[in-house]
Amino acid sequence: MRTKVAITGAGPAGLLLSHLLHLRGIDSVVLESRDRAYVERRQRAGMLEQGTVDVLRDSGVGERLDREGLTHHGIELRFGGTGHRVPLTELTGRTVTVYAQTEIVKDLIAARLAAGGEIRFGAEVLAVDASAPSVTYRQDGETHTLECDVIAGCDGFHGVSRRAVPGVTTYEREYPFGWLGVLADVAPSTDELIYAYSERGFALHSLRSPRISRLYLQVDPADDLAAWPDDRIWSELRARFATRDGWELRDGPILEKAITPMRGFVAEPMRHDRLFLAGDAAHIVPPTGAKGLNLAVSDVTVLAEALGAWYDSGSAELLDAYSGTCLKRVWRAEHFSYWMTTLLHRDPGQDAFGHRLQLSHLAYVAASKAAVTTLAENYVGAALTL
Ligand code: RFL
Ligand code: PHB
């Protein structure tokens, strides 16, 4: 078996890469260890930068996104019982869009299959060979080898591709926070996302549609879900979002809940020989800045263009620049995600001095146009290509 580009993982990175390569006439095979229903259901990101929306729309997979995605022009920072609007569009000229990662994954799978693309579900990659490019995987109890020109390692943080980059340097920061994410069958209590700091910890009010809310609570990453029955979740959310003007949080049935630890992680370089890492396989950001999915889209956009140039003209210039090009954006996103995370979370190990600094920082971001513009241009992605 042979293909031009072997892609490990059918998350947003692998699927979009396969689609962008197809548009350039380059065939690929996507190998995914899970089944289709699982990858289409996995709850994750929801906030897209305008650049991400443009890539999806311009490549012909934006039809449902244009119909169902919700365009937002601002977010709210809430602390001390008061909301402070961050007018993203006024400050940067850009918008952001709420459209769930699961919907992007469904749209991309449908587009690839309609175009005759090959996605092998239930195919677990065991090893990749970056020098005699090939991928070994197991499907239905049998081991196969897929030979190729190039491997795109898009198999996420727990995947195997990264291990095939010898001498890779990894940079890591564990945050002492976890997020309890909740999907609730209730109309959102807000039009714009609310990022709330309270003495009890961080909370985020997001949404999935005019009828479904997505909410997050800072929790101890070691917490057991059993310690968070639904009524405790709602009362904690109410306490953290409380304002002095009587704003109310609507509640409803909780459809799904999960706890995720928070970490920053970067692997450098993102390439070895014929293997190119993209998305969460190469880097993780804490979700406070809403950057993970957007970085994955940006990586594979750069990679598709570089592979296109290589196949068209034989020039490896863009492929050679791939890792450096991506890492500039990755590190800007790491810093912004760290900045948002430390601004808005309650650190259990923080001393009283640090706590006063944090409160002053929050007040400054709310009061200063320069400070809030820093937040806005990073949030919309305008500051990410330096
Ligand atoms: P994925 O989505 O993890 O996909 C990797 C795929 O590889 C498969 N795989 C394998 N397949 C074959 N063989 C193996 N050995 C394999 N090992 C793994 C996996 O099954 C999977 O299908 O990585 P990708 O494509 O790089 O996409 C990255 C994004 O998923 C991630 O960055 C975002 O979800 C992060 N994120 C957010 N990003 C944003 O841009 N905006 C947000 O608002 C946002 N919110 C979030 C988030 C992530 C969260 N969690 C749960 C981590 C909110 C949360 C709660
Ligand atoms: C989400 O809607 O899932 C979401 C939005 C913004 C974030 C993180 C997650 O910063």
CSV table of C-alpha atoms in Angstrom, one decimal, residues 52-240:
chain,number,residue,atom,x,y,z
A,52,THR,CA,-9.7,29.8,10.9
A,53,VAL,CA,-13.2,30.6,9.6
A,54,ASP,CA,-11.6,32.1,6.4
A,55,VAL,CA,-9.5,28.9,5.8
A,56,LEU,CA,-12.6,26.7,6.2
A,57,ARG,CA,-14.8,28.9,4.0
A,58,ASP,CA,-12.2,29.5,1.3
A,59,SER,CA,-11.5,25.7,1.0
A,60,GLY,CA,-15.2,25.0,0.5
A,61,VAL,CA,-16.2,23.5,3.9
A,62,GLY,CA,-17.8,26.6,5.4
A,63,GLU,CA,-21.4,26.3,4.2
A,64,ARG,CA,-22.9,25.0,7.5
A,65,LEU,CA,-20.4,27.1,9.5
A,66,ASP,CA,-21.8,30.2,7.7
A,67,ARG,CA,-25.3,29.1,8.4
A,68,GLU,CA,-25.0,28.0,12.1
A,69,GLY,CA,-21.8,29.7,13.4
A,70,LEU,CA,-22.4,32.6,15.7
A,71,THR,CA,-20.3,35.7,14.9
A,72,HIS,CA,-19.2,37.5,18.0
A,73,HIS,CA,-17.8,41.1,18.4
A,74,GLY,CA,-16.8,41.0,22.0
A,75,ILE,CA,-16.3,39.1,25.2
A,76,GLU,CA,-16.9,40.0,28.8
A,77,LEU,CA,-14.4,40.0,31.7
A,78,ARG,CA,-16.2,39.8,35.0
A,79,PHE,CA,-14.7,40.3,38.4
A,80,GLY,CA,-15.6,42.0,41.6
A,81,GLY,CA,-19.3,41.6,40.8
A,82,THR,CA,-19.0,43.8,37.6
A,83,GLY,CA,-18.7,43.0,33.9
A,84,HIS,CA,-16.3,44.8,31.6
A,85,ARG,CA,-16.9,44.4,27.9
A,86,VAL,CA,-13.8,43.8,25.6
A,87,PRO,CA,-15.0,45.2,22.3
A,88,LEU,CA,-12.9,42.9,20.1
A,89,THR,CA,-14.1,44.1,16.7
A,90,GLU,CA,-13.9,47.8,17.6
A,91,LEU,CA,-10.3,47.3,18.9
A,92,THR,CA,-9.0,45.0,16.1
A,93,GLY,CA,-11.4,45.1,13.2
A,94,ARG,CA,-11.9,41.3,13.5
A,95,THR,CA,-14.6,39.0,14.7
A,96,VAL,CA,-14.6,35.5,16.3
A,97,THR,CA,-17.1,32.7,15.6
A,98,VAL,CA,-18.7,30.2,18.0
A,99,TYR,CA,-18.9,26.9,16.1
A,100,ALA,CA,-18.1,23.6,17.8
A,101,GLN,CA,-15.1,21.6,16.9
A,102,THR,CA,-17.3,18.5,16.7
A,103,GLU,CA,-19.2,20.2,13.9
A,104,ILE,CA,-16.0,21.1,12.0
A,105,VAL,CA,-14.9,17.4,12.3
A,106,LYS,CA,-18.3,16.3,10.9
A,107,ASP,CA,-18.1,18.7,8.0
A,108,LEU,CA,-14.6,17.7,7.1
A,109,ILE,CA,-15.3,13.9,7.3
A,110,ALA,CA,-18.4,14.4,5.1
A,111,ALA,CA,-16.3,16.5,2.6
A,112,ARG,CA,-13.5,13.9,2.4
A,113,LEU,CA,-15.8,11.0,2.0
A,114,ALA,CA,-17.9,12.8,-0.7
A,115,ALA,CA,-14.7,13.4,-2.6
A,116,GLY,CA,-13.6,9.8,-2.4
A,117,GLY,CA,-11.0,10.5,0.3
A,118,GLU,CA,-9.7,7.7,2.4
A,119,ILE,CA,-10.1,7.8,6.2
A,120,ARG,CA,-9.4,4.5,7.9
A,121,PHE,CA,-11.2,4.4,11.3
A,122,GLY,CA,-10.2,1.8,13.9
A,123,ALA,CA,-6.7,2.0,12.5
A,124,GLU,CA,-4.2,2.4,15.4
A,125,VAL,CA,-0.8,3.7,14.3
A,126,LEU,CA,1.9,1.7,16.1
A,127,ALA,CA,5.1,3.4,14.7
A,128,VAL,CA,6.2,5.8,12.0
A,129,ASP,CA,9.5,5.8,10.1
A,130,ALA,CA,10.6,9.3,9.2
A,131,SER,CA,13.5,8.3,7.0
A,132,ALA,CA,12.2,5.4,4.9
A,133,PRO,CA,8.8,7.1,5.1
A,134,SER,CA,6.1,4.6,6.2
A,135,VAL,CA,3.5,4.1,8.9
A,136,THR,CA,2.8,0.8,10.6
A,137,TYR,CA,-0.7,0.4,12.0
A,138,ARG,CA,-3.1,-2.2,13.3
A,139,GLN,CA,-6.7,-2.6,12.0
A,140,ASP,CA,-9.1,-5.5,12.7
A,141,GLY,CA,-6.3,-7.4,14.5
A,142,GLU,CA,-3.9,-7.2,11.5
A,143,THR,CA,-0.8,-5.2,11.1
A,144,HIS,CA,-0.2,-3.2,7.9
A,145,THR,CA,2.4,-0.9,6.5
A,146,LEU,CA,1.5,2.2,4.5
A,147,GLU,CA,4.4,3.6,2.5
A,148,CYS,CA,4.4,7.2,1.6
A,149,ASP,CA,6.5,10.3,0.5
A,150,VAL,CA,5.7,12.2,3.7
A,151,ILE,CA,4.1,11.6,7.1
A,152,ALA,CA,1.9,14.2,8.8
A,153,GLY,CA,1.8,13.5,12.5
A,154,CYS,CA,-1.6,14.8,13.5
A,155,ASP,CA,-2.3,12.2,16.3
A,156,GLY,CA,-2.7,14.7,19.2
A,157,PHE,CA,-0.9,14.9,22.5
A,158,HIS,CA,-1.1,11.2,23.3
A,159,GLY,CA,-0.2,10.0,19.8
A,160,VAL,CA,3.0,8.2,18.7
A,161,SER,CA,4.4,10.5,16.0
A,162,ARG,CA,6.2,12.8,18.3
A,163,ARG,CA,8.3,9.9,19.5
A,164,ALA,CA,9.8,9.5,16.0
A,165,VAL,CA,11.5,12.9,16.2
A,166,PRO,CA,15.0,12.0,17.7
A,167,GLY,CA,16.5,14.6,20.0
A,168,VAL,CA,13.2,16.5,20.2
A,169,THR,CA,13.3,19.2,22.9
A,170,THR,CA,10.1,19.5,24.9
A,171,TYR,CA,9.0,22.5,27.0
A,172,GLU,CA,6.3,21.9,29.5
A,173,ARG,CA,4.3,23.7,32.2
A,174,GLU,CA,1.7,22.0,34.3
A,175,TYR,CA,-0.8,24.5,35.7
A,176,PRO,CA,-2.3,23.7,39.1
A,177,PHE,CA,-5.8,24.0,37.6
A,178,GLY,CA,-8.3,21.7,35.9
A,179,TRP,CA,-11.5,22.7,33.9
A,180,LEU,CA,-14.7,21.0,34.6
A,181,GLY,CA,-16.5,21.4,31.3
A,182,VAL,CA,-20.3,21.1,31.1
A,183,LEU,CA,-22.7,20.9,28.2
A,184,ALA,CA,-26.2,21.9,29.2
A,185,ASP,CA,-29.6,21.8,27.6
A,186,VAL,CA,-30.5,25.4,28.4
A,187,ALA,CA,-30.5,28.7,26.4
A,188,PRO,CA,-27.3,30.7,27.1
A,189,SER,CA,-27.7,33.4,29.8
A,190,THR,CA,-25.5,35.7,27.7
A,191,ASP,CA,-25.0,36.8,24.1
A,192,GLU,CA,-21.2,37.0,24.5
A,193,LEU,CA,-18.7,34.8,26.3
A,194,ILE,CA,-18.1,35.6,30.0
A,195,TYR,CA,-14.7,35.0,31.4
A,196,ALA,CA,-15.2,35.4,35.2
A,197,TYR,CA,-12.6,35.7,37.9
A,198,SER,CA,-13.8,35.2,41.5
A,199,GLU,CA,-12.2,34.5,44.8
A,200,ARG,CA,-13.8,31.0,44.4
A,201,GLY,CA,-12.0,30.4,41.1
A,202,PHE,CA,-12.5,30.9,37.4
A,203,ALA,CA,-15.7,30.3,35.4
A,204,LEU,CA,-16.5,30.6,31.7
A,205,HIS,CA,-19.9,30.9,30.1
A,206,SER,CA,-19.7,29.9,26.5
A,207,LEU,CA,-22.4,28.4,24.2
A,208,ARG,CA,-23.0,26.0,21.3
A,209,SER,CA,-26.2,27.3,19.9
A,210,PRO,CA,-29.2,29.5,20.9
A,211,ARG,CA,-30.4,26.5,22.8
A,212,ILE,CA,-27.3,24.9,24.3
A,213,SER,CA,-24.9,26.3,26.8
A,214,ARG,CA,-21.3,25.4,27.4
A,215,LEU,CA,-19.9,26.2,30.8
A,216,TYR,CA,-16.5,25.7,32.5
A,217,LEU,CA,-15.4,25.8,36.2
A,218,GLN,CA,-11.9,25.9,37.5
A,219,VAL,CA,-11.5,22.8,39.7
A,220,ASP,CA,-8.6,20.9,41.2
A,221,PRO,CA,-7.2,18.7,38.4
A,222,ALA,CA,-7.2,15.7,40.8
A,223,ASP,CA,-10.9,16.1,41.5
A,224,ASP,CA,-13.2,13.2,40.9
A,225,LEU,CA,-16.4,13.9,38.8
A,226,ALA,CA,-18.3,12.1,41.5
A,227,ALA,CA,-17.6,15.1,43.7
A,228,TRP,CA,-19.5,17.4,41.3
A,229,PRO,CA,-23.1,16.4,41.2
A,230,ASP,CA,-25.2,18.7,38.9
A,231,ASP,CA,-26.7,20.9,41.7
A,232,ARG,CA,-23.2,21.6,43.1
A,233,ILE,CA,-22.1,22.6,39.6
A,234,TRP,CA,-25.0,25.1,39.2
A,235,SER,CA,-24.6,26.6,42.6
A,236,GLU,CA,-20.9,27.0,42.1
A,237,LEU,CA,-21.4,28.6,38.7
A,238,ARG,CA,-24.0,31.0,40.2
A,239,ALA,CA,-21.6,32.0,42.9
A,240,ARG,CA,-18.7,32.7,40.6
